Short mmCIF file of C-alpha atoms in Angstrom, two decimals:
data_model
loop_
_atom_site.label_atom_id
_atom_site.label_comp_id
_atom_site.label_asym_id
_atom_site.label_seq_id
_atom_site.Cartn_x
_atom_site.Cartn_y
_atom_site.Cartn_z
CA MET A 2 57.69 164.41 64.93
CA TYR A 3 54.05 163.83 64.12
CA ARG A 4 53.81 161.53 67.40
CA PHE A 5 55.96 163.72 69.46
CA SER A 6 53.45 165.65 71.16
CA ASN A 7 51.61 162.84 71.88
CA THR A 8 54.28 161.01 73.39
CA VAL A 9 55.08 163.95 75.94
CA ILE A 10 51.49 164.57 76.76
CA GLY A 11 50.82 160.94 77.53
CA PHE A 12 54.04 160.90 79.76
CA LEU A 13 53.29 163.90 81.60
CA ASN A 14 49.68 162.96 81.91
CA LEU A 15 50.83 159.51 83.36
CA PHE A 16 53.06 161.31 85.99
CA THR A 17 50.20 163.38 87.27
CA LEU A 18 47.90 160.47 87.32
CA LEU A 19 50.28 158.72 89.65
CA ALA A 20 51.11 162.01 91.67
CA SER A 21 47.01 162.27 92.43
CA ILE A 22 47.07 159.02 94.27
CA PRO A 23 49.07 160.12 97.24
CA ILE A 24 47.07 163.40 97.41
CA ILE A 25 43.70 161.48 97.74
CA GLY A 26 45.27 159.08 100.15
CA GLY A 27 46.17 161.75 102.25
CA GLY A 28 42.88 163.29 102.17
CA LEU A 29 41.07 159.99 103.04
CA TRP A 30 43.72 159.57 105.98
CA MET A 31 42.70 163.11 107.20
CA ALA A 32 38.99 162.10 106.64
CA ARG A 33 39.60 159.43 109.52
CA SER A 34 41.82 161.65 111.97
CA LYS A 35 40.29 163.19 114.96
CA THR A 36 42.43 166.06 114.56
CA THR A 37 40.43 169.27 114.04
CA CYS A 38 43.59 170.89 111.76
CA GLU A 39 43.52 167.95 109.54
CA SER A 40 39.61 167.50 108.92
CA PHE A 41 39.81 171.26 108.04
CA LEU A 42 41.88 170.31 104.84
CA GLN A 43 40.52 167.26 104.06
CA THR A 44 37.89 168.77 101.43
CA PRO A 45 40.48 170.76 99.40
CA LEU A 46 42.81 167.75 99.14
CA LEU A 47 40.07 165.67 98.16
CA VAL A 48 38.96 167.96 95.06
CA ILE A 49 42.28 168.74 94.10
CA GLY A 50 43.38 164.89 93.85
CA PHE A 51 40.23 163.71 92.32
CA VAL A 52 40.48 166.67 89.59
CA ILE A 53 43.85 165.86 88.94
CA LEU A 54 42.96 162.12 88.55
CA ILE A 55 40.35 162.77 86.16
CA ILE A 56 41.97 165.17 83.98
CA SER A 57 45.40 163.05 83.77
CA LEU A 58 43.13 160.01 82.90
CA ALA A 59 41.44 161.86 80.04
CA GLY A 60 44.65 163.31 78.80
CA PHE A 61 46.61 160.06 78.90
CA ILE A 62 43.69 158.02 77.13
CA GLY A 63 43.45 160.71 74.94
CA ALA A 64 47.03 161.13 73.97
CA CYS A 65 47.81 157.55 73.93
CA PHE A 66 44.76 156.08 72.02
CA ASN A 67 43.99 158.98 69.97
CA VAL A 68 40.54 159.57 71.54
CA ALA A 69 39.64 163.23 70.20
CA TRP A 70 36.85 163.72 72.60
CA ALA A 71 38.74 162.45 75.61
CA LEU A 72 41.54 165.21 74.75
CA TRP A 73 39.21 167.87 74.01
CA VAL A 74 37.46 167.19 77.93
CA TYR A 75 40.92 167.32 78.98
CA LEU A 76 41.72 170.92 77.23
CA VAL A 77 38.51 172.25 78.46
CA VAL A 78 39.10 171.19 82.24
CA MET A 79 42.79 172.53 82.01
CA LEU A 80 41.81 175.72 80.65
CA PHE A 81 39.13 176.04 83.57
CA LEU A 82 41.81 175.01 85.93
CA ILE A 83 44.67 177.46 84.57
CA GLY A 84 41.96 180.14 84.89
CA THR A 85 41.14 179.28 88.54
CA LEU A 86 44.68 179.12 89.72
CA LEU A 87 44.98 182.56 88.12
CA GLY A 88 42.08 183.76 90.03
CA ILE A 89 43.08 182.29 93.33
CA THR A 90 46.63 183.65 92.99
CA LEU A 91 45.64 187.12 92.22
CA PHE A 92 42.91 187.21 94.94
CA GLY A 93 45.56 185.94 97.31
CA PHE A 94 47.95 188.82 96.53
CA VAL A 95 44.96 191.26 97.01
CA VAL A 96 43.79 189.97 100.48
CA THR A 97 47.21 189.67 101.83
CA SER A 98 48.75 192.84 100.64
CA ARG A 99 47.99 194.38 104.12
CA GLY A 100 49.19 193.45 107.55
CA GLY A 101 52.32 192.54 109.28
CA GLY A 102 53.91 192.76 112.84
CA VAL A 103 54.81 195.67 114.73
CA ALA A 104 58.43 195.76 116.25
CA VAL A 105 58.30 195.51 120.21
CA PRO A 106 61.20 197.52 121.83
CA GLY A 107 63.61 195.40 123.55
CA ARG A 108 62.17 192.28 122.38
CA ALA A 109 62.95 189.83 119.64
CA TYR A 110 59.36 189.30 118.39
CA LYS A 111 56.63 191.31 116.79
CA GLU A 112 53.19 191.76 117.94
CA TYR A 113 50.15 191.83 115.48
CA HIS A 114 46.79 193.89 115.37
CA LEU A 115 43.80 192.84 113.65
CA GLU A 116 42.76 196.52 112.55
CA ASP A 117 45.93 196.09 110.05
CA TYR A 118 44.43 193.22 107.94
CA SER A 119 42.27 193.38 104.99
CA PRO A 120 38.28 193.72 105.57
CA TRP A 121 37.73 190.36 103.95
CA PHE A 122 40.01 188.73 106.26
CA LYS A 123 38.66 190.39 109.29
CA LYS A 124 35.10 189.53 108.44
CA ARG A 125 36.23 185.81 108.03
CA ILE A 126 38.24 185.53 111.18
CA LYS A 127 35.27 187.41 113.19
CA ASP A 128 32.83 184.63 112.35
CA PRO A 129 32.23 182.94 115.62
CA GLN A 130 31.78 179.32 114.08
CA TYR A 131 35.08 179.70 111.98
CA TRP A 132 37.10 181.08 114.96
CA MET A 133 35.71 178.10 117.25
CA THR A 134 37.29 175.53 114.63
CA ILE A 135 40.59 177.38 114.41
CA LYS A 136 40.47 177.56 118.41
CA SER A 137 39.88 174.01 118.45
CA CYS A 138 43.00 173.66 115.96
CA LEU A 139 45.13 175.57 118.18
CA LEU A 140 44.56 173.99 121.42
CA GLY A 141 45.24 170.63 119.74
CA SER A 142 48.53 171.79 118.55
CA LYS A 143 49.97 172.43 121.71
CA THR A 144 51.47 175.51 120.14
CA CYS A 145 51.51 177.82 123.44
CA ALA A 146 53.03 174.65 125.36
CA GLN A 147 56.52 175.24 123.69
CA ILE A 148 56.78 178.36 125.59
CA ALA A 149 55.08 177.64 128.63
CA TYR A 150 58.23 177.37 130.62
CA TRP A 151 59.97 180.22 129.06
CA THR A 152 62.03 182.61 131.54
CA PRO A 153 61.80 186.49 131.58
CA LEU A 154 65.20 186.23 129.75
CA ASP A 155 63.71 184.10 127.10
CA TYR A 156 60.96 186.46 126.48
CA LEU A 157 63.47 189.36 126.03
CA THR A 158 65.61 187.64 123.58
CA ARG A 159 64.07 184.76 121.77
CA GLU A 160 61.61 185.10 118.80
CA MET A 161 58.01 183.87 118.71
CA SER A 162 55.78 182.81 115.74
CA PRO A 163 52.80 185.01 115.04
CA ILE A 164 50.62 182.80 116.85
CA GLN A 165 52.81 182.45 120.00
CA SER A 166 53.05 186.00 120.01
CA GLY A 167 49.10 186.74 119.73
CA CYS A 168 47.56 183.71 121.51
CA CYS A 169 50.17 182.47 124.20
CA LYS A 170 50.79 185.79 125.84
CA PRO A 171 49.28 189.20 126.90
CA PRO A 172 49.99 192.19 124.91
CA THR A 173 53.34 193.89 125.82
CA THR A 174 51.41 197.27 126.66
CA CYS A 175 49.34 195.27 129.31
CA SER A 176 49.85 195.98 133.12
CA TYR A 177 48.45 194.02 135.93
CA ALA A 178 50.01 195.99 138.86
CA GLY A 179 46.76 197.77 139.75
CA THR A 180 46.79 200.73 137.45
CA MET A 181 43.60 202.53 136.73
CA LEU A 182 44.83 203.52 133.21
CA ALA A 183 42.73 202.37 130.35
CA GLN A 184 44.36 199.30 128.66
CA ASP A 185 44.13 197.43 125.53
CA ALA A 186 40.85 195.08 125.50
CA ASP A 187 42.98 192.25 124.85
CA CYS A 188 44.46 192.81 128.36
CA TYR A 189 41.16 191.98 129.90
CA HIS A 190 40.54 188.66 127.67
CA TRP A 191 43.86 187.19 129.06
CA ASN A 192 43.73 184.34 131.42
CA ASN A 193 46.58 182.33 132.90
CA ALA A 194 44.73 178.86 132.22
CA GLN A 195 46.29 176.97 129.56
CA ASN A 196 43.03 176.18 127.76
CA LEU A 197 42.25 180.17 127.87
CA LEU A 198 45.33 182.29 127.36
CA CYS A 199 44.63 184.78 124.93
CA TYR A 200 42.79 182.46 122.54
CA ASP A 201 39.69 185.05 122.60
CA CYS A 202 42.08 188.12 121.90
CA ASP A 203 42.00 190.08 118.85
CA SER A 204 45.98 189.93 118.54
CA CYS A 205 45.30 185.86 118.44
CA LYS A 206 42.97 186.69 115.45
CA ALA A 207 45.64 188.68 114.09
CA GLY A 208 48.67 186.39 114.70
CA VAL A 209 46.59 183.55 112.67
CA LEU A 210 46.07 185.93 109.82
CA GLU A 211 49.59 186.52 109.69
CA SER A 212 50.56 182.92 109.74
CA VAL A 213 47.74 182.53 106.67
CA LYS A 214 49.26 185.42 105.25
CA LEU A 215 52.88 183.92 105.03
CA ASP A 216 51.44 180.64 104.05
CA TRP A 217 49.40 182.13 101.07
CA HIS A 218 52.51 183.98 99.78
CA LYS A 219 54.17 180.62 99.38
CA LEU A 220 51.06 178.95 98.00
CA SER A 221 50.94 181.92 95.41
CA VAL A 222 54.74 181.67 94.37
CA LEU A 223 53.86 177.69 93.74
CA ASN A 224 50.77 178.65 91.73
CA ILE A 225 52.89 180.90 89.70
CA VAL A 226 54.88 177.99 88.83
CA MET A 227 52.21 175.83 88.41
CA ILE A 228 50.33 178.03 85.94
CA VAL A 229 53.32 178.42 83.77
CA LEU A 230 53.79 174.69 83.96
CA LEU A 231 50.00 174.07 83.07
CA ILE A 232 50.22 176.49 80.06
CA GLY A 233 53.28 174.36 78.94
CA ILE A 234 51.11 171.30 78.91
CA TYR A 235 48.04 173.03 77.58
CA SER A 236 50.26 173.78 74.53
CA ILE A 237 51.41 170.55 73.93
CA GLY A 238 47.90 169.10 74.55
CA CYS A 239 46.56 171.19 71.72
CA CYS A 240 49.05 169.80 69.27
CA ALA A 241 48.27 166.39 70.52
CA PHE A 242 44.57 167.31 69.97
CA GLN A 243 45.38 168.28 66.43
CA ASN A 244 47.41 164.98 65.65
CA THR A 245 44.50 162.94 66.85
CA LYS A 246 42.04 165.05 64.89
CA ARG A 247 44.27 164.00 61.73
CA ALA A 248 44.53 160.24 62.78
CA GLU A 249 40.71 160.07 63.02
CA SER A 250 40.19 161.31 59.57
CA ASP A 251 40.80 159.41 56.07
CA TYR A 252 43.65 161.53 55.19
CA PRO A 253 46.74 161.15 57.69
CA TYR A 254 49.37 164.16 58.12
CA GLY A 255 51.31 165.02 54.97
CA GLU A 256 48.63 162.97 52.42
CA ASN A 257 47.23 164.66 49.62
CA ARG A 258 43.38 165.13 50.13
CA MET A 259 42.67 165.69 46.62
CA SER A 260 41.29 162.44 45.12
CA LYS A 261 39.09 163.74 42.23
CA VAL A 262 39.05 166.98 40.40
CA HIS A 263 35.57 167.70 39.05
CA PRO A 264 35.81 169.97 35.82
CA ARG A 265 33.32 173.13 35.44
CA TRP A 266 30.07 172.62 34.31
CA ASP A 267 30.91 174.19 30.88
CA PHE A 268 34.21 172.01 30.34
CA HIS A 269 32.58 169.71 27.93
CA TRP A 270 30.63 172.29 25.93
CA TRP A 271 34.09 174.21 25.34
CA ARG A 272 35.99 171.22 24.11
CA TRP A 273 33.18 170.18 21.86
CA TRP A 274 33.20 173.65 20.26
CA HIS A 275 37.19 173.67 19.88
CA ASP A 276 37.25 170.18 18.48
CA ARG A 277 34.42 171.48 15.83
CA ARG A 278 36.63 174.35 14.64
CA ARG A 279 39.72 172.33 14.21
CA GLN A 280 37.67 169.94 11.99
CA LEU A 281 36.19 173.08 10.16
CA TYR A 282 39.90 174.27 9.59
#
């Protein structure tokens, strides 16, 4: 039982060490890709991959070779990683608590409005440089090309993704029959050209935010599972750290550490006094 926690933490970190290799490889592959969407994810993938690689290597060395300082580094970084994941998860739930689509009468899809989302989301998506990056990604993904040849019946009966609903068509309320009534501002941003469409519309930004919201909810569920798993690994790592500290000391686990008992300063005086009394009586 003494070595059980060290063995378990060693195998767990060997597994995560091997799992970090394809993550780093994926990030490096995206770095060489010319697609904007993939390069956008390059830095987070590389950071996560290298952090997992370093922390797993430290935990594996510390647990299998009884290196206390490596396990100490492992536990500190693991605690920081747990706190970071917990903070990201809570932040994700807060910023994605608002939003959602509005049902369109007689249609299977929904439409999305930018004002329904959190202020942090809106500020982020309205940044011109940030939006140009996302716009380039949307143009390269050919998302709107998938519905370019839909018939009027398709628009009535088929569903759309949030990005298709916001970026690939004008809002349903728009009318281009020469009406003089005031319309949604997005109606004037619409253009039939495939490289324009409604990519500059607020509805397109709202569709992107809705897609991010859905993905973020999935990521938050994964983060919760990872937090629980990391807390379990951290607990086992603490036991392994204690075992390693015992192994480095001169007294292994279960061995009596008392090698010599030193008598009190007055022990010999009292012994001499009792011996003298016995001699007298």
